[in-house]
Amino acid sequence: MRARAAVLAEVKKPLEIWELEVDAPKEGEVLVRVVAAGVCHSDLHYIQGDLETPLPAIPGHEGAGVVEAVGPGVTRFRPGDPVVFVFRAFCGHCFYCLNGRPALCDFSNPIRRTGRMFDGTTRFHRNGTDVHHVLGVSCFAEYTVVPEQGLLSLPPDIPLDRAALVGCGVTTGVGAVLFAAGVRAGETVLVIGCGGVGLNVVQGAALVGAGPVIAADVVPQKLEWARQLGATHTIDPREQDVVEVVRELTGGRGADYAFEVIGRADTIQQAYAATRKGGTTVIVGLTPMGTTVPLDPLDLLRTEKTIKATLYGSANLPRDIPRLLELYRLGRLRLDELISRRLRLEEINDGFEAMLAGSVARSIVVF
Ligand code: APR
Ligand code: ZN
Ligand code: ZN
């Protein structure tokens, strides 16, 4: 079949809309009609070349859609099923999967590394040239083919644009609080970076009853959204010193948990500095490949801080994605408010520009 997709042909260039040939799903694969795809900063990392992936390729890893067709051997899905993509397809029976950590499963490493499916070929082509998969999802396309392990079923009553957000930003952000850090009521939280992911760290902290929840961002609108989602205090780092303000608000100690949700060495250091003795610094943002952050082991020892990182919110995806959707249904988790802008596929580069300009929480491509 033919489908339009946003293609990264060259790094540091806008995505191009190409009309592609999409192959039928092979053994164990599923053809999905994409309904909605969020514009996440990780896609921008590929565009800017901060993360590498074989090109040309179709990015997009936060999405939801409807199963169009299944390949031989697929048992868990049928045409018509609503599904959300998981950008870490997991086998379901290895050590990590059995221990509730599917995002650490090695199953989909070959697809991520080569941009090709397990048989070494791609399902996307243009004029005889292969177009690669990104993270085994590639949902900036009208139709995509993924391994069945890269999908989770959705309940029929959740709108697919809202469900798409749970495929990355919501689970990453809320999960960082609930599953990676395990923040409890009354604990103090700092969130540095209140974009699509950071706002979900803020709402996760509010959900568990943390306080104060201190949000820092260089864009005033982001701080306004952070307040709406439950931040009790906000800091614009251009006007105030983040570490000083956090100390003032926490009895001079620093935060129990400081989340870095940008992916920069300087803000990771800032999060560490703002963490109290015995507290935890949580790295959520993806740093460009090769980034290093100096570590003073003596300071770490004397302060007994913990530095941890979280991938995909450390979520047990098949258990936790339905849980998060249930919280949305109950009105405890906000998804509607996160979508600032809906775009057509042709407008996708505007979504990245808006992200860089700081004018959106999330933009979402609707097909
Ligand atoms: N201090 C505070 N906030 C900052 C700073 C800074 N020095 N620099 C940038 N920011 C803010 C931006 O204003 C923006 O609101 O960080 C936020 C980043 O948000 P987005 O660009 O929307 O990115 P998002 O999709 O939330 O992803 C954040 O998590 O999953 C990873 O790859 C992703 O590394 C990225 C990070
Ligand atoms: Zn993402
Ligand atoms: Zn596994």
mmCIF file with all atom_site columns, N, CA and C and ligand atoms in Angstrom, residues 39-42 45 168 172 192-198 216-219 222 237 261-264 266-267 270 284-287 355 360-362, ligand 1:
data_model
loop_
_atom_site.group_PDB
_atom_site.id
_atom_site.type_symbol
_atom_site.label_atom_id
_atom_site.label_alt_id
_atom_site.label_comp_id
_atom_site.label_asym_id
_atom_site.label_entity_id
_atom_site.label_seq_id
_atom_site.pdbx_PDB_ins_code
_atom_site.Cartn_x
_atom_site.Cartn_y
_atom_site.Cartn_z
_atom_site.occupancy
_atom_site.B_iso_or_equiv
_atom_site.pdbx_formal_charge
_atom_site.auth_seq_id
_atom_site.auth_comp_id
_atom_site.auth_asym_id
_atom_site.auth_atom_id
_atom_site.pdbx_PDB_model_num
ATOM   1   N N   . VAL A 1 39  ? 4.558  15.034 19.194 1.00 0.00 ? 39  VAL A N   1
ATOM   2   C CA  . VAL A 1 39  ? 5.871  15.555 18.793 1.00 0.00 ? 39  VAL A CA  1
ATOM   3   C C   . VAL A 1 39  ? 6.709  15.684 20.069 1.00 0.00 ? 39  VAL A C   1
ATOM   4   N N   . CYS A 1 40  ? 7.623  14.740 20.258 1.00 0.00 ? 40  CYS A N   1
ATOM   5   C CA  . CYS A 1 40  ? 8.413  14.648 21.494 1.00 0.00 ? 40  CYS A CA  1
ATOM   6   C C   . CYS A 1 40  ? 9.834  15.152 21.235 1.00 0.00 ? 40  CYS A C   1
ATOM   7   N N   . HIS A 1 41  ? 10.452 15.641 22.290 1.00 0.00 ? 41  HIS A N   1
ATOM   8   C CA  . HIS A 1 41  ? 11.805 16.175 22.126 1.00 0.00 ? 41  HIS A CA  1
ATOM   9   C C   . HIS A 1 41  ? 12.807 15.114 21.667 1.00 0.00 ? 41  HIS A C   1
ATOM   10  N N   . SER A 1 42  ? 12.548 13.853 21.984 1.00 0.00 ? 42  SER A N   1
ATOM   11  C CA  . SER A 1 42  ? 13.482 12.800 21.551 1.00 0.00 ? 42  SER A CA  1
ATOM   12  C C   . SER A 1 42  ? 13.543 12.718 20.023 1.00 0.00 ? 42  SER A C   1
ATOM   13  N N   . HIS A 1 45  ? 15.940 15.182 18.934 1.00 0.00 ? 45  HIS A N   1
ATOM   14  C CA  . HIS A 1 45  ? 17.328 14.730 19.118 1.00 0.00 ? 45  HIS A CA  1
ATOM   15  C C   . HIS A 1 45  ? 17.839 14.008 17.864 1.00 0.00 ? 45  HIS A C   1
ATOM   16  N N   . CYS A 1 168 ? 4.586  7.885  25.420 1.00 0.00 ? 168 CYS A N   1
ATOM   17  C CA  . CYS A 1 168 ? 5.915  8.350  25.837 1.00 0.00 ? 168 CYS A CA  1
ATOM   18  C C   . CYS A 1 168 ? 5.829  9.336  26.983 1.00 0.00 ? 168 CYS A C   1
ATOM   19  N N   . THR A 1 172 ? 6.620  8.402  30.838 1.00 0.00 ? 172 THR A N   1
ATOM   20  C CA  . THR A 1 172 ? 7.984  8.760  31.229 1.00 0.00 ? 172 THR A CA  1
ATOM   21  C C   . THR A 1 172 ? 7.965  9.709  32.427 1.00 0.00 ? 172 THR A C   1
ATOM   22  N N   . ILE A 1 192 ? 13.129 20.298 37.067 1.00 0.00 ? 192 ILE A N   1
ATOM   23  C CA  . ILE A 1 192 ? 13.806 21.271 36.206 1.00 0.00 ? 192 ILE A CA  1
ATOM   24  C C   . ILE A 1 192 ? 13.483 20.928 34.748 1.00 0.00 ? 192 ILE A C   1
ATOM   25  N N   . GLY A 1 193 ? 12.752 21.811 34.077 1.00 0.00 ? 193 GLY A N   1
ATOM   26  C CA  . GLY A 1 193 ? 12.320 21.565 32.696 1.00 0.00 ? 193 GLY A CA  1
ATOM   27  C C   . GLY A 1 193 ? 10.873 21.123 32.695 1.00 0.00 ? 193 GLY A C   1
ATOM   28  N N   . CYS A 1 194 ? 9.969  21.989 32.240 1.00 0.00 ? 194 CYS A N   1
ATOM   29  C CA  . CYS A 1 194 ? 8.535  21.684 32.274 1.00 0.00 ? 194 CYS A CA  1
ATOM   30  C C   . CYS A 1 194 ? 7.957  21.634 30.869 1.00 0.00 ? 194 CYS A C   1
ATOM   31  N N   . GLY A 1 195 ? 8.567  20.831 30.015 1.00 0.00 ? 195 GLY A N   1
ATOM   32  C CA  . GLY A 1 195 ? 8.021  20.581 28.676 1.00 0.00 ? 195 GLY A CA  1
ATOM   33  C C   . GLY A 1 195 ? 7.022  19.441 28.752 1.00 0.00 ? 195 GLY A C   1
ATOM   34  N N   . GLY A 1 196 ? 6.822  18.790 27.591 1.00 0.00 ? 196 GLY A N   1
ATOM   35  C CA  . GLY A 1 196 ? 5.834  17.707 27.531 1.00 0.00 ? 196 GLY A CA  1
ATOM   36  C C   . GLY A 1 196 ? 6.088  16.623 28.565 1.00 0.00 ? 196 GLY A C   1
ATOM   37  N N   . VAL A 1 197 ? 7.349  16.329 28.851 1.00 0.00 ? 197 VAL A N   1
ATOM   38  C CA  . VAL A 1 197 ? 7.662  15.289 29.839 1.00 0.00 ? 197 VAL A CA  1
ATOM   39  C C   . VAL A 1 197 ? 7.654  15.878 31.253 1.00 0.00 ? 197 VAL A C   1
ATOM   40  N N   . GLY A 1 198 ? 8.333  17.023 31.437 1.00 0.00 ? 198 GLY A N   1
ATOM   41  C CA  . GLY A 1 198 ? 8.451  17.620 32.768 1.00 0.00 ? 198 GLY A CA  1
ATOM   42  C C   . GLY A 1 198 ? 7.098  17.960 33.384 1.00 0.00 ? 198 GLY A C   1
ATOM   43  N N   . ALA A 1 216 ? 10.812 24.466 37.693 1.00 0.00 ? 216 ALA A N   1
ATOM   44  C CA  . ALA A 1 216 ? 11.704 25.474 37.115 1.00 0.00 ? 216 ALA A CA  1
ATOM   45  C C   . ALA A 1 216 ? 11.692 25.368 35.597 1.00 0.00 ? 216 ALA A C   1
ATOM   46  N N   . ASP A 1 217 ? 11.546 26.513 34.934 1.00 0.00 ? 217 ASP A N   1
ATOM   47  C CA  . ASP A 1 217 ? 11.623 26.541 33.470 1.00 0.00 ? 217 ASP A CA  1
ATOM   48  C C   . ASP A 1 217 ? 11.931 27.976 33.049 1.00 0.00 ? 217 ASP A C   1
ATOM   49  N N   . VAL A 1 218 ? 12.591 28.099 31.897 1.00 0.00 ? 218 VAL A N   1
ATOM   50  C CA  . VAL A 1 218 ? 12.950 29.437 31.410 1.00 0.00 ? 218 VAL A CA  1
ATOM   51  C C   . VAL A 1 218 ? 11.826 30.103 30.619 1.00 0.00 ? 218 VAL A C   1
ATOM   52  N N   . VAL A 1 219 ? 10.715 29.375 30.416 1.00 0.00 ? 219 VAL A N   1
ATOM   53  C CA  . VAL A 1 219 ? 9.583  29.939 29.672 1.00 0.00 ? 219 VAL A CA  1
ATOM   54  C C   . VAL A 1 219 ? 8.412  30.156 30.631 1.00 0.00 ? 219 VAL A C   1
ATOM   55  N N   . LYS A 1 222 ? 5.349  27.910 30.497 1.00 0.00 ? 222 LYS A N   1
ATOM   56  C CA  . LYS A 1 222 ? 5.535  26.546 31.024 1.00 0.00 ? 222 LYS A CA  1
ATOM   57  C C   . LYS A 1 222 ? 5.285  26.534 32.524 1.00 0.00 ? 222 LYS A C   1
ATOM   58  N N   . PRO A 1 237 ? 14.746 30.363 36.161 1.00 0.00 ? 237 PRO A N   1
ATOM   59  C CA  . PRO A 1 237 ? 16.181 30.364 36.489 1.00 0.00 ? 237 PRO A CA  1
ATOM   60  C C   . PRO A 1 237 ? 16.919 31.602 35.972 1.00 0.00 ? 237 PRO A C   1
ATOM   61  N N   . VAL A 1 261 ? 14.632 17.202 33.593 1.00 0.00 ? 261 VAL A N   1
ATOM   62  C CA  . VAL A 1 261 ? 13.782 16.738 32.498 1.00 0.00 ? 261 VAL A CA  1
ATOM   63  C C   . VAL A 1 261 ? 14.048 17.562 31.242 1.00 0.00 ? 261 VAL A C   1
ATOM   64  N N   . ILE A 1 262 ? 15.339 17.820 31.001 1.00 0.00 ? 262 ILE A N   1
ATOM   65  C CA  . ILE A 1 262 ? 15.733 18.546 29.794 1.00 0.00 ? 262 ILE A CA  1
ATOM   66  C C   . ILE A 1 262 ? 16.755 17.710 29.005 1.00 0.00 ? 262 ILE A C   1
ATOM   67  N N   . GLY A 1 263 ? 17.812 17.284 29.701 1.00 0.00 ? 263 GLY A N   1
ATOM   68  C CA  . GLY A 1 263 ? 18.871 16.541 29.029 1.00 0.00 ? 263 GLY A CA  1
ATOM   69  C C   . GLY A 1 263 ? 20.090 17.411 28.801 1.00 0.00 ? 263 GLY A C   1
ATOM   70  N N   . ARG A 1 264 ? 20.472 18.173 29.842 1.00 0.00 ? 264 ARG A N   1
ATOM   71  C CA  . ARG A 1 264 ? 21.660 19.033 29.740 1.00 0.00 ? 264 ARG A CA  1
ATOM   72  C C   . ARG A 1 264 ? 22.571 18.775 30.936 1.00 0.00 ? 264 ARG A C   1
ATOM   73  N N   . ASP A 1 266 ? 24.492 20.912 32.494 1.00 0.00 ? 266 ASP A N   1
ATOM   74  C CA  . ASP A 1 266 ? 24.452 21.948 33.542 1.00 0.00 ? 266 ASP A CA  1
ATOM   75  C C   . ASP A 1 266 ? 23.221 21.819 34.438 1.00 0.00 ? 266 ASP A C   1
ATOM   76  N N   . THR A 1 267 ? 22.090 21.436 33.851 1.00 0.00 ? 267 THR A N   1
ATOM   77  C CA  . THR A 1 267 ? 20.888 21.309 34.683 1.00 0.00 ? 267 THR A CA  1
ATOM   78  C C   . THR A 1 267 ? 20.899 20.005 35.486 1.00 0.00 ? 267 THR A C   1
ATOM   79  N N   . GLN A 1 270 ? 22.764 21.075 38.402 1.00 0.00 ? 270 GLN A N   1
ATOM   80  C CA  . GLN A 1 270 ? 21.884 21.923 39.209 1.00 0.00 ? 270 GLN A CA  1
ATOM   81  C C   . GLN A 1 270 ? 20.915 21.052 40.038 1.00 0.00 ? 270 GLN A C   1
ATOM   82  N N   . VAL A 1 284 ? 15.888 12.340 33.898 1.00 0.00 ? 284 VAL A N   1
ATOM   83  C CA  . VAL A 1 284 ? 14.820 11.907 32.992 1.00 0.00 ? 284 VAL A CA  1
ATOM   84  C C   . VAL A 1 284 ? 15.152 12.328 31.559 1.00 0.00 ? 284 VAL A C   1
ATOM   85  N N   . GLY A 1 285 ? 15.745 13.516 31.385 1.00 0.00 ? 285 GLY A N   1
ATOM   86  C CA  . GLY A 1 285 ? 16.065 14.031 30.042 1.00 0.00 ? 285 GLY A CA  1
ATOM   87  C C   . GLY A 1 285 ? 17.178 13.233 29.371 1.00 0.00 ? 285 GLY A C   1
ATOM   88  N N   . LEU A 1 286 ? 17.090 13.131 28.055 1.00 0.00 ? 286 LEU A N   1
ATOM   89  C CA  . LEU A 1 286 ? 18.135 12.456 27.281 1.00 0.00 ? 286 LEU A CA  1
ATOM   90  C C   . LEU A 1 286 ? 19.199 13.473 26.920 1.00 0.00 ? 286 LEU A C   1
ATOM   91  N N   . THR A 1 287 ? 20.435 13.204 27.301 1.00 0.00 ? 287 THR A N   1
ATOM   92  C CA  . THR A 1 287 ? 21.533 14.102 26.915 1.00 0.00 ? 287 THR A CA  1
ATOM   93  C C   . THR A 1 287 ? 22.045 13.700 25.540 1.00 0.00 ? 287 THR A C   1
ATOM   94  N N   . MET A 1 355 ? 7.956  23.699 19.714 1.00 0.00 ? 355 MET A N   1
ATOM   95  C CA  . MET A 1 355 ? 8.609  23.095 20.875 1.00 0.00 ? 355 MET A CA  1
ATOM   96  C C   . MET A 1 355 ? 9.848  23.909 21.240 1.00 0.00 ? 355 MET A C   1
ATOM   97  N N   . VAL A 1 360 ? 4.381  25.439 23.246 1.00 0.00 ? 360 VAL A N   1
ATOM   98  C CA  . VAL A 1 360 ? 3.434  24.328 23.410 1.00 0.00 ? 360 VAL A CA  1
ATOM   99  C C   . VAL A 1 360 ? 3.864  23.417 24.554 1.00 0.00 ? 360 VAL A C   1
ATOM   100 N N   . ALA A 1 361 ? 2.865  22.776 25.204 1.00 0.00 ? 361 ALA A N   1
ATOM   101 C CA  . ALA A 1 361 ? 3.173  21.681 26.121 1.00 0.00 ? 361 ALA A CA  1
ATOM   102 C C   . ALA A 1 361 ? 3.487  20.468 25.247 1.00 0.00 ? 361 ALA A C   1
ATOM   103 N N   . ARG A 1 362 ? 2.552  20.095 24.402 1.00 0.00 ? 362 ARG A N   1
ATOM   104 C CA  . ARG A 1 362 ? 2.743  19.070 23.385 1.00 0.00 ? 362 ARG A CA  1
ATOM   105 C C   . ARG A 1 362 ? 1.974  19.493 22.147 1.00 0.00 ? 362 ARG A C   1
HETATM 106 N N1  . APR B 2 .   ? 16.401 25.569 32.862 1.00 0.00 ? 1   APR B N1  1
HETATM 107 C C1  . APR B 2 .   ? 15.097 25.229 32.997 1.00 0.00 ? 1   APR B C1  1
HETATM 108 N N2  . APR B 2 .   ? 14.332 24.799 31.958 1.00 0.00 ? 1   APR B N2  1
HETATM 109 C C2  . APR B 2 .   ? 14.887 24.756 30.747 1.00 0.00 ? 1   APR B C2  1
HETATM 110 C C3  . APR B 2 .   ? 16.252 25.118 30.518 1.00 0.00 ? 1   APR B C3  1
HETATM 111 C C4  . APR B 2 .   ? 17.010 25.541 31.654 1.00 0.00 ? 1   APR B C4  1
HETATM 112 N N3  . APR B 2 .   ? 18.294 25.881 31.548 1.00 0.00 ? 1   APR B N3  1
HETATM 113 N N4  . APR B 2 .   ? 16.509 24.938 29.200 1.00 0.00 ? 1   APR B N4  1
HETATM 114 C C5  . APR B 2 .   ? 15.376 24.477 28.638 1.00 0.00 ? 1   APR B C5  1
HETATM 115 N N5  . APR B 2 .   ? 14.401 24.378 29.554 1.00 0.00 ? 1   APR B N5  1
HETATM 116 C C6  . APR B 2 .   ? 13.014 23.896 29.378 1.00 0.00 ? 1   APR B C6  1
HETATM 117 C C7  . APR B 2 .   ? 12.339 24.336 28.098 1.00 0.00 ? 1   APR B C7  1
HETATM 118 O O1  . APR B 2 .   ? 11.831 25.655 28.200 1.00 0.00 ? 1   APR B O1  1
HETATM 119 C C8  . APR B 2 .   ? 11.239 23.291 27.959 1.00 0.00 ? 1   APR B C8  1
HETATM 120 O O2  . APR B 2 .   ? 10.037 23.691 28.602 1.00 0.00 ? 1   APR B O2  1
HETATM 121 O O3  . APR B 2 .   ? 13.026 22.485 29.283 1.00 0.00 ? 1   APR B O3  1
HETATM 122 C C9  . APR B 2 .   ? 11.809 22.053 28.660 1.00 0.00 ? 1   APR B C9  1
HETATM 123 C C10 . APR B 2 .   ? 12.096 20.901 27.708 1.00 0.00 ? 1   APR B C10 1
HETATM 124 O O4  . APR B 2 .   ? 10.870 20.463 27.247 1.00 0.00 ? 1   APR B O4  1
HETATM 125 P P1  . APR B 2 .   ? 10.546 19.955 25.746 1.00 0.00 ? 1   APR B P1  1
HETATM 126 O O5  . APR B 2 .   ? 11.423 20.626 24.776 1.00 0.00 ? 1   APR B O5  1
HETATM 127 O O6  . APR B 2 .   ? 9.066  19.998 25.575 1.00 0.00 ? 1   APR B O6  1
HETATM 128 O O7  . APR B 2 .   ? 11.036 18.420 25.791 1.00 0.00 ? 1   APR B O7  1
HETATM 129 P P2  . APR B 2 .   ? 10.286 17.118 26.334 1.00 0.00 ? 1   APR B P2  1
HETATM 130 O O8  . APR B 2 .   ? 9.551  16.462 25.220 1.00 0.00 ? 1   APR B O8  1
HETATM 131 O O9  . APR B 2 .   ? 9.573  17.450 27.596 1.00 0.00 ? 1   APR B O9  1
HETATM 132 O O10 . APR B 2 .   ? 11.533 16.194 26.661 1.00 0.00 ? 1   APR B O10 1
HETATM 133 C C11 . APR B 2 .   ? 12.449 16.546 27.683 1.00 0.00 ? 1   APR B C11 1
HETATM 134 O O11 . APR B 2 .   ? 13.074 14.276 28.138 1.00 0.00 ? 1   APR B O11 1
HETATM 135 O O12 . APR B 2 .   ? 12.456 12.313 27.071 1.00 0.00 ? 1   APR B O12 1
HETATM 136 C C12 . APR B 2 .   ? 13.415 13.311 27.167 1.00 0.00 ? 1   APR B C12 1
HETATM 137 O O13 . APR B 2 .   ? 14.322 13.385 24.950 1.00 0.00 ? 1   APR B O13 1
HETATM 138 C C13 . APR B 2 .   ? 13.558 14.069 25.881 1.00 0.00 ? 1   APR B C13 1
HETATM 139 O O14 . APR B 2 .   ? 15.598 15.067 26.582 1.00 0.00 ? 1   APR B O14 1
HETATM 140 C C14 . APR B 2 .   ? 14.219 15.313 26.378 1.00 0.00 ? 1   APR B C14 1
HETATM 141 C C15 . APR B 2 .   ? 13.559 15.549 27.722 1.00 0.00 ? 1   APR B C15 1
#
